[in-house]
Tab-separated table of C-alpha atoms in Angstrom:
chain	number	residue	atom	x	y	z
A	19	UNK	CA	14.915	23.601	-5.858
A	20	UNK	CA	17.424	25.242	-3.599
A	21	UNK	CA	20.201	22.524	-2.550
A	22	UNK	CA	21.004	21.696	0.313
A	23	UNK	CA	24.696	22.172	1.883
A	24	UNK	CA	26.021	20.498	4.934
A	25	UNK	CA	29.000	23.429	6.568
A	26	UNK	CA	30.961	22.071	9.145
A	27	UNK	CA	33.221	23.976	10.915
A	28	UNK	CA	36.569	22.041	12.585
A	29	UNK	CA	38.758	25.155	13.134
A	30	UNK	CA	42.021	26.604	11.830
A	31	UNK	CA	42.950	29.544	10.553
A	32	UNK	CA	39.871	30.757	9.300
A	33	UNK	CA	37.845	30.472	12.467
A	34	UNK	CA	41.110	31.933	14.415
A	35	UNK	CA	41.087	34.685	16.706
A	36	UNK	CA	44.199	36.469	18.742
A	37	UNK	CA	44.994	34.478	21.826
A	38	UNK	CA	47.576	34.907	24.688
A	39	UNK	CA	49.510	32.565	22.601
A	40	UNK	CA	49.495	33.553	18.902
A	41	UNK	CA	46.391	32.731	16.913
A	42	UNK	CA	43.815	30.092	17.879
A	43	UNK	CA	40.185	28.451	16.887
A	44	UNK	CA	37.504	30.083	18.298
A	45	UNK	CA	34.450	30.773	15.985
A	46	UNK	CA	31.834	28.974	15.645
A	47	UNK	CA	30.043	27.659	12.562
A	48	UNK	CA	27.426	30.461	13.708
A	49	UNK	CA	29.775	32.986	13.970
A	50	UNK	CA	31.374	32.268	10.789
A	51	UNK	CA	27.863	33.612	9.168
A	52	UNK	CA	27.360	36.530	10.964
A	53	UNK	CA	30.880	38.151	10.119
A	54	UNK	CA	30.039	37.150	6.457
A	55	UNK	CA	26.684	38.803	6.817
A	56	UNK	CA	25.138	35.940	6.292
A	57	UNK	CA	25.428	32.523	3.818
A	58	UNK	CA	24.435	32.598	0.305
A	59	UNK	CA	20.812	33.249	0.037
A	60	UNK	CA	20.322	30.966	-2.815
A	61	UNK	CA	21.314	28.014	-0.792
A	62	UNK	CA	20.038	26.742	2.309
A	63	UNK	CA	23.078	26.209	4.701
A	64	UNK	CA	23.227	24.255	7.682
A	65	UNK	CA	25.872	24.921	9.812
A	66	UNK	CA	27.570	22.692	12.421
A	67	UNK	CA	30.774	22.585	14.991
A	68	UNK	CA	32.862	19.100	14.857
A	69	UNK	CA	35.435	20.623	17.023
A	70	UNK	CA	37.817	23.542	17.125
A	71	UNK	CA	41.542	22.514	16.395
A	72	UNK	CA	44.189	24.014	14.559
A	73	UNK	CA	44.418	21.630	12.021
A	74	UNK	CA	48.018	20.276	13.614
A	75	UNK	CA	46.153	18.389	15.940
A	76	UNK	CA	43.534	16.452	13.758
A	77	UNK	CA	44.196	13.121	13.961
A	78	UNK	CA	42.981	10.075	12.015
A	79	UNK	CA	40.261	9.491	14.300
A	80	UNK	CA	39.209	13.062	13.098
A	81	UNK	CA	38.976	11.532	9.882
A	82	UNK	CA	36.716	8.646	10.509
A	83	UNK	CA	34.571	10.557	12.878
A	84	UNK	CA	33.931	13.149	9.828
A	85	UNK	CA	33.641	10.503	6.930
A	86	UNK	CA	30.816	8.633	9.394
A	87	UNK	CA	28.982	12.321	9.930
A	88	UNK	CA	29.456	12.838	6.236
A	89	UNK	CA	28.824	8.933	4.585
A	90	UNK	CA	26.315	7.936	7.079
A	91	UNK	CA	23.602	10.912	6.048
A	92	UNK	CA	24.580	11.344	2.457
A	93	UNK	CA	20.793	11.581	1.162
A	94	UNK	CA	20.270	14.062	3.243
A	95	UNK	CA	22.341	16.937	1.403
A	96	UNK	CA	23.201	17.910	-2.177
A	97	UNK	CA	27.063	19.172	-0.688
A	98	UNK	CA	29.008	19.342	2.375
A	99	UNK	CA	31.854	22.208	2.381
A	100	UNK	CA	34.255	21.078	5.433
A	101	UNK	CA	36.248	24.686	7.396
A	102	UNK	CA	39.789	23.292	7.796
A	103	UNK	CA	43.009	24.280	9.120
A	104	UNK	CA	45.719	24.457	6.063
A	105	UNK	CA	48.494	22.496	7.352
A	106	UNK	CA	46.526	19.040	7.268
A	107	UNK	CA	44.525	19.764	4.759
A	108	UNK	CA	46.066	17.632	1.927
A	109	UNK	CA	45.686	14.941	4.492
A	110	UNK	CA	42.334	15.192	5.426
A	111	UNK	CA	41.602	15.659	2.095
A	112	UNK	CA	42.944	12.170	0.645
A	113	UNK	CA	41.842	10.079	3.482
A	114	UNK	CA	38.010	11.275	2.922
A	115	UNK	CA	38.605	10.534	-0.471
A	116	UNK	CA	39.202	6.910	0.037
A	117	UNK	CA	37.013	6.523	3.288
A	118	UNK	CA	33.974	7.666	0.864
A	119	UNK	CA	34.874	6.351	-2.206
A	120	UNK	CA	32.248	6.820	-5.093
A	121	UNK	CA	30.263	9.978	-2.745
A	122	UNK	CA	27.441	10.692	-4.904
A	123	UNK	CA	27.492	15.116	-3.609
A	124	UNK	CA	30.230	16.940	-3.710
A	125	UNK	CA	32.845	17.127	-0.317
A	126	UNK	CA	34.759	20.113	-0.586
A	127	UNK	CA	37.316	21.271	2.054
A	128	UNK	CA	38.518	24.792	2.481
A	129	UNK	CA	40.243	27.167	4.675
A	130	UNK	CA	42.789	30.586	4.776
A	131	UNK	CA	45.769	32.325	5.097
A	132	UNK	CA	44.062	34.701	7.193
A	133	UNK	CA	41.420	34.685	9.878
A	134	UNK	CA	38.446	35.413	8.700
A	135	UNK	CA	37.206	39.170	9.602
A	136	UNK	CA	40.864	40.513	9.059
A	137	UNK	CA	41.083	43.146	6.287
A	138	UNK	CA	42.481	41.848	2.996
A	139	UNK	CA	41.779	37.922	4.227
A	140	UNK	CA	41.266	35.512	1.851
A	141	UNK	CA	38.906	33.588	4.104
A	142	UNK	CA	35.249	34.251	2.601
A	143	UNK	CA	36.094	34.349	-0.590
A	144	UNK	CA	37.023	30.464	-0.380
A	145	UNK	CA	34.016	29.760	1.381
A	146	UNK	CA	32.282	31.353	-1.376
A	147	UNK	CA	34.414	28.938	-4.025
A	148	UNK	CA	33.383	26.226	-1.878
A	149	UNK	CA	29.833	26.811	-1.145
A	150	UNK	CA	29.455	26.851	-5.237
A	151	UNK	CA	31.303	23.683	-5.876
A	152	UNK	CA	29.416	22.035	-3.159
A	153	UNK	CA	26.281	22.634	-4.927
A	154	UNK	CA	27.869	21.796	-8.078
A	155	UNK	CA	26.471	18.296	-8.477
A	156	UNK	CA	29.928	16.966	-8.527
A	157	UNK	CA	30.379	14.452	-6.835
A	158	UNK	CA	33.775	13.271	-4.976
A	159	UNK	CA	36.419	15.077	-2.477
A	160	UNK	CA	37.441	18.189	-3.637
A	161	UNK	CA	39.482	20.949	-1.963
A	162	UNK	CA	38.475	24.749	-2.612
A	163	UNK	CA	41.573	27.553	-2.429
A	164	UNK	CA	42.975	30.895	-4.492
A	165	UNK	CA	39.870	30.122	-6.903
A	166	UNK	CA	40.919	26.830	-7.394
A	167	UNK	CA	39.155	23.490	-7.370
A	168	UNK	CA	41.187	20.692	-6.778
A	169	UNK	CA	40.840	17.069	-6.368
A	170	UNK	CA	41.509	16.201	-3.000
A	171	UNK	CA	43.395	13.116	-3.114
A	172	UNK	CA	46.000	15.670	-5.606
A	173	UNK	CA	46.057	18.124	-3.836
A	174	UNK	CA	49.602	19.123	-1.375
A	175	UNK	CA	50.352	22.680	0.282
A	176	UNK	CA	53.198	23.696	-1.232
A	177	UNK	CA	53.933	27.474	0.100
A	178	UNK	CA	53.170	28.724	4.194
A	179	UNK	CA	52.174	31.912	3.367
A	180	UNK	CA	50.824	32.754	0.203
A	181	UNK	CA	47.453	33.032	-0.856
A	182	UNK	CA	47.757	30.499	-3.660
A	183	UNK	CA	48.922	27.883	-0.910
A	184	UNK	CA	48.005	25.055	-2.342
A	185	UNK	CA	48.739	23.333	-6.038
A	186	UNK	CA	46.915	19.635	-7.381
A	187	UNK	CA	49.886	17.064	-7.735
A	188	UNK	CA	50.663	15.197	-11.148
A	189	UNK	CA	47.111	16.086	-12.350
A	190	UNK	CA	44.618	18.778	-13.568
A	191	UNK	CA	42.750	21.261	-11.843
A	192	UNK	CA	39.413	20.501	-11.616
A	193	UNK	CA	37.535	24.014	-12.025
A	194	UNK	CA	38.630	27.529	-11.489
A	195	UNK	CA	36.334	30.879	-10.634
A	196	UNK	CA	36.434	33.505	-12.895
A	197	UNK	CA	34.646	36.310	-14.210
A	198	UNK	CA	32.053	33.613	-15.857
A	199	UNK	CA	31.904	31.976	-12.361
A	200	UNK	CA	32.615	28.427	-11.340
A	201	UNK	CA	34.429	27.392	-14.465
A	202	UNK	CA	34.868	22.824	-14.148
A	203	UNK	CA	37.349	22.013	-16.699
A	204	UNK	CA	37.251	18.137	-16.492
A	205	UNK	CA	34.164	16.114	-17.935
A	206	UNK	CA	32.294	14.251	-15.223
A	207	UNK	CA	33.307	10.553	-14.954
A	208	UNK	CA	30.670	8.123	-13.113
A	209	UNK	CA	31.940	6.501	-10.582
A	210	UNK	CA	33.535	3.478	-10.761
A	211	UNK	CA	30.777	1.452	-8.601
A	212	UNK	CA	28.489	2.290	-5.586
A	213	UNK	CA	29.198	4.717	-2.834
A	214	UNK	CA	31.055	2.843	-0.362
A	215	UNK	CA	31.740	4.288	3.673
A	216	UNK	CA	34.479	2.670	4.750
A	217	UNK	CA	36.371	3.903	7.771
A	218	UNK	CA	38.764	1.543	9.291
A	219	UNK	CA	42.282	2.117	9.605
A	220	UNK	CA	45.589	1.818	10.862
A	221	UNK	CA	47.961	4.280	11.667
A	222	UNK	CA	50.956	2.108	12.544
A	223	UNK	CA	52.564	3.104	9.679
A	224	UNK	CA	56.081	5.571	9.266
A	225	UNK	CA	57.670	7.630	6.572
A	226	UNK	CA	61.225	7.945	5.805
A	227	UNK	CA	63.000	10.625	4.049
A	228	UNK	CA	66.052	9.529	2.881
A	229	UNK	CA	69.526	11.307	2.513
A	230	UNK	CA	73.025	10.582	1.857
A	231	UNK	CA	74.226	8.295	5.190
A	232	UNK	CA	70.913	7.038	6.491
A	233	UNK	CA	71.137	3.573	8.384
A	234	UNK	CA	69.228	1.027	6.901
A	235	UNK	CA	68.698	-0.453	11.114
A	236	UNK	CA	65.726	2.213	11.340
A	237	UNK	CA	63.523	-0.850	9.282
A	238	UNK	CA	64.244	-3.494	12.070
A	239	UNK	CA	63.338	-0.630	14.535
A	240	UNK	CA	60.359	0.378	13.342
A	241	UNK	CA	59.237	-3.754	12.748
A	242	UNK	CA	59.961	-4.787	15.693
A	243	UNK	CA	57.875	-2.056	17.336
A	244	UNK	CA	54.650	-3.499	15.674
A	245	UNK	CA	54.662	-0.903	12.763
A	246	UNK	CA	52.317	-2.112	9.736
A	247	UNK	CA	53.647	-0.376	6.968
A	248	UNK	CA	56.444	1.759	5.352
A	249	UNK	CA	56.858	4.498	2.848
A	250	UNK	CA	59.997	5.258	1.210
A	251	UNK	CA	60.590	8.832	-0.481
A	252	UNK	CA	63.769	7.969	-2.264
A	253	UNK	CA	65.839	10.135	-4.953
A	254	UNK	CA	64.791	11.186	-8.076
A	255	UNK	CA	62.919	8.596	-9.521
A	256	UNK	CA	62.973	6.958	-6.153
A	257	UNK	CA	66.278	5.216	-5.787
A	258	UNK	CA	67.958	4.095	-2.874
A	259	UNK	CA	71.443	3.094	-1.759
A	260	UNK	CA	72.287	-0.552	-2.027
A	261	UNK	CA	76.371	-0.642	-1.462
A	262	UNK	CA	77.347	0.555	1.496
A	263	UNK	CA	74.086	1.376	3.155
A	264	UNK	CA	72.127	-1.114	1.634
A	265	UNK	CA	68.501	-0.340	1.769
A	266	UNK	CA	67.589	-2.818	-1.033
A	267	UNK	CA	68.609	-5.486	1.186
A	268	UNK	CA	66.426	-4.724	4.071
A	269	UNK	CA	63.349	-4.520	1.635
A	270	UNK	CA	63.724	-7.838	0.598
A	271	UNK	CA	63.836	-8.946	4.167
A	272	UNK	CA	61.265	-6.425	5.271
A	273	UNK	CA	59.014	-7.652	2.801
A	274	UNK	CA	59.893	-11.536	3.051
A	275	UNK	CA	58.264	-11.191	6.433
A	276	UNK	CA	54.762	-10.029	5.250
A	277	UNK	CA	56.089	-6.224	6.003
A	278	UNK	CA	54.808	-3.587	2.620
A	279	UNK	CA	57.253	-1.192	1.692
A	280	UNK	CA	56.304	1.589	-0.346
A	281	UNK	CA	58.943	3.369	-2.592
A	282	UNK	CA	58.543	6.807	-4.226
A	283	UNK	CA	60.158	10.355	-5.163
A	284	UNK	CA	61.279	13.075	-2.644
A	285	UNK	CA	60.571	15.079	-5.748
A	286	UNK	CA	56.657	16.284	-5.556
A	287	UNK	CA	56.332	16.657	-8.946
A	288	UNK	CA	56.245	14.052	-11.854
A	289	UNK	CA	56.155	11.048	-10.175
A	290	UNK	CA	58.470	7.937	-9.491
A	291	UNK	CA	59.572	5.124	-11.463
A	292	UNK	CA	61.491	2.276	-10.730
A	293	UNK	CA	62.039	0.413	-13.783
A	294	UNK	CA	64.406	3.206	-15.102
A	295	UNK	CA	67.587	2.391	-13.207
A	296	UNK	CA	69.563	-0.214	-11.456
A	297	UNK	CA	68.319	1.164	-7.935
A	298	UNK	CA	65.067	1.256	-9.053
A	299	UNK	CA	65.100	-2.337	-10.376
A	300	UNK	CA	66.584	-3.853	-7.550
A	301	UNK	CA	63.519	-2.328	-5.416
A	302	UNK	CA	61.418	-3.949	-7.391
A	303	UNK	CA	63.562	-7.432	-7.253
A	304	UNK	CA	63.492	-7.068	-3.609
A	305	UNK	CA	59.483	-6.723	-3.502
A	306	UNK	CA	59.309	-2.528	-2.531
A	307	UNK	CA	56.079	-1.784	-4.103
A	308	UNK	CA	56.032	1.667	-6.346
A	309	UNK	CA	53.433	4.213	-5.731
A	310	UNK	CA	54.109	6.225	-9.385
A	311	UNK	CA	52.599	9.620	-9.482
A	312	UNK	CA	51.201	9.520	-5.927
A	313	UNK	CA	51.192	12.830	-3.429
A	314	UNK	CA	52.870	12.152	-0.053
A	315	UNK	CA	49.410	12.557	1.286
A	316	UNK	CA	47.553	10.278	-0.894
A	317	UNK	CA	50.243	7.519	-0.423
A	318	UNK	CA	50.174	7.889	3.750
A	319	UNK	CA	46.417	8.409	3.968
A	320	UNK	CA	46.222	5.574	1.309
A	321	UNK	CA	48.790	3.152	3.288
A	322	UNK	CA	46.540	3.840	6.175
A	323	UNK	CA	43.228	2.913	5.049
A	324	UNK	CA	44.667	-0.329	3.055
A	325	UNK	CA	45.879	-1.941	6.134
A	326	UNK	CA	42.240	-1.045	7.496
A	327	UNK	CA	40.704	-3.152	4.969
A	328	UNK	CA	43.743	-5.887	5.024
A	329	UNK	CA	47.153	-6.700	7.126
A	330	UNK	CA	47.884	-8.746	4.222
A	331	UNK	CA	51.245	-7.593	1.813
A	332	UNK	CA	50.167	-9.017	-1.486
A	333	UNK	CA	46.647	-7.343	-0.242
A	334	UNK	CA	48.471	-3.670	-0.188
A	335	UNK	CA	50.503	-4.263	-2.762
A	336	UNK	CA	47.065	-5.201	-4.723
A	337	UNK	CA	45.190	-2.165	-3.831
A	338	UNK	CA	48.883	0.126	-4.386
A	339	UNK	CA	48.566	-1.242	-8.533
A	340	UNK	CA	44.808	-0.278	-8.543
A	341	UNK	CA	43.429	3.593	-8.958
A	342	UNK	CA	40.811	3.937	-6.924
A	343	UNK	CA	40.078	7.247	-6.514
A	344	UNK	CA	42.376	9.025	-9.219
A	345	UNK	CA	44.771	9.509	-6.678
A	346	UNK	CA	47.489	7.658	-9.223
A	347	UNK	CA	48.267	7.262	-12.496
A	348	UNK	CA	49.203	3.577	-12.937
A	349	UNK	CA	51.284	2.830	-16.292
């Protein structure tokens, strides 16, 4: 039976065309086939626009409006394959993951370097990638790129111009095209319970990146103007300063008053862990809560969609200690 696939187009670089002002969305889903000469013929494609954007200006509500479109008519197709802008990708990418945890099809985002329709572009060959892991039988949130199949709540840009733009976090790639086609390395797992749409959120959250000399006053700031949440990207294993500048000290008051503070690595790759050193420890002591192995996008998107579900600390802290959608490696 030929499966169904579900292509929706929201802009970026692949739909981009030369504007007045540097490249911008302008193809439609409709488009998008006729400059490939049409879709795969094995698969019946159904094409739709959810807006236009270079992917700098998707925003959360973005994300729920495309997990309802997506969650709320799951029976209806055997894939979706989502045309995305690069630079929010990752983002996208995790939140979906946790908005639809336990999808039954496969979700796979994708996107380009290049417009599509510009010599050498790397555009409908990972539409090609995508269009065969969405009719994979897979199910869960995948992203498509280079050949690539990664899991989408692993999965960070990590170079601006190169074709191989993005790499999966802390964890294995899921497939890879070669010359024996769409190659999936990992055995399927079945999923941990039923599918589950679940949209709400809250993006009163902020990140800081720490360096040498930060003042600790940016946590009463950022309380006092309603913020929800926190996430810390410490050093190394995720320490922070507690003599001088004494961040440790504002956790523990931060987090007295109901207020979850995250704590992980500036480093993308290998993870945090605060039971290693005195910093570390003290985080703990003080109630930061660790987020291990965790891409800067899963742990924001992640942050987000907890306080949608609860305002509660011990309720974050909770869901932070639980793997829900392999987006971390608890030990």
């Amino acid at each position: 039976m030929m499966k169904k696939i579900l292509l929706i187009n929201t802009g970026g670089t692949f739909s981009s065309r030369p504007g007045e002002n540097g490249l911008t969305p302008a193809l439609s889903s409709e488009e998008i086939g006729t400059l490939l000469g049409g879709f795969d013929p094995a698969l019946s494609i159904t094409p739709e626009d959810h807006c236009s954007l270079d992917s700098s200006n998707i925003t959360p509500d973005h994300w729920r409006t495309l997990a309802l479109r997506i969650g709320e008519d799951v029976e209806r197709w055997d894939g979706v394959v989502l045309i995305h802008g690069t630079d929010t990708m990752a983002y996208t990418a995790s939140m979906l993951s946790f908005m639809l945890q336990n999808i039954p099809i496969p979700v796979v985002l994708t996107g380009s370097q290049m417009p599509l329709g510009v010599p050498m572009s790397d555009a409908a060959d990972n539409l090609r990638c995508a269009l065969q892991m969405a009719a994979s039988g897979r199910g869960g949130v995948f992203v498509a790129f280079d050949r690539k199949i990664m899991l989408g709540c692993r999965t960070s840009k990590v170079r601006t111009v190169s074709f191989n733009a993005f790499e999966s976090i802390n964890y294995p790639y899921v497939g890879e095209v070669n010359a024996f086609g769409l190659q999936l390395r990992l055995e399927e797992t079945p999923p941990a319970g039923p599918f589950r749409l679940q949209v709400d959120y809250s993006d009163r959250i902020s990140v800081l990146k720490l360096f040498p000399g930060m003042d600790p006053d940016i946590f009463r700031f950022l309380q006092e103007r309603g913020y929800e949440g926190i996430y810390i990207e410490g050093f190394g294993l995720g320490g922070v300063p507690f003599l001088k500048s004494d961040f440790t000290a504002e956790i523990r008051r931060a987090s007295q008053s109901g207020l979850p503070i995250l704590v992980g690595s500036q480093c993308r790759y290998e993870g945090s862990n605060l039971s290693v050193y005195e910093t570390g420890q003290r985080i703990l002591d003080c109630g930061g809560i660790p987020v291990h192995d965790m891409t800067q996008e899963a742990v924001v998107t992640k942050l987000m969609w907890c306080l949608g579900q609860s305002k509660r600390r011990e309720d974050i802290q909770r869901l932070f200690r639980e793997n829900l959608v392999q987006e971390v490696r608890v030990p």
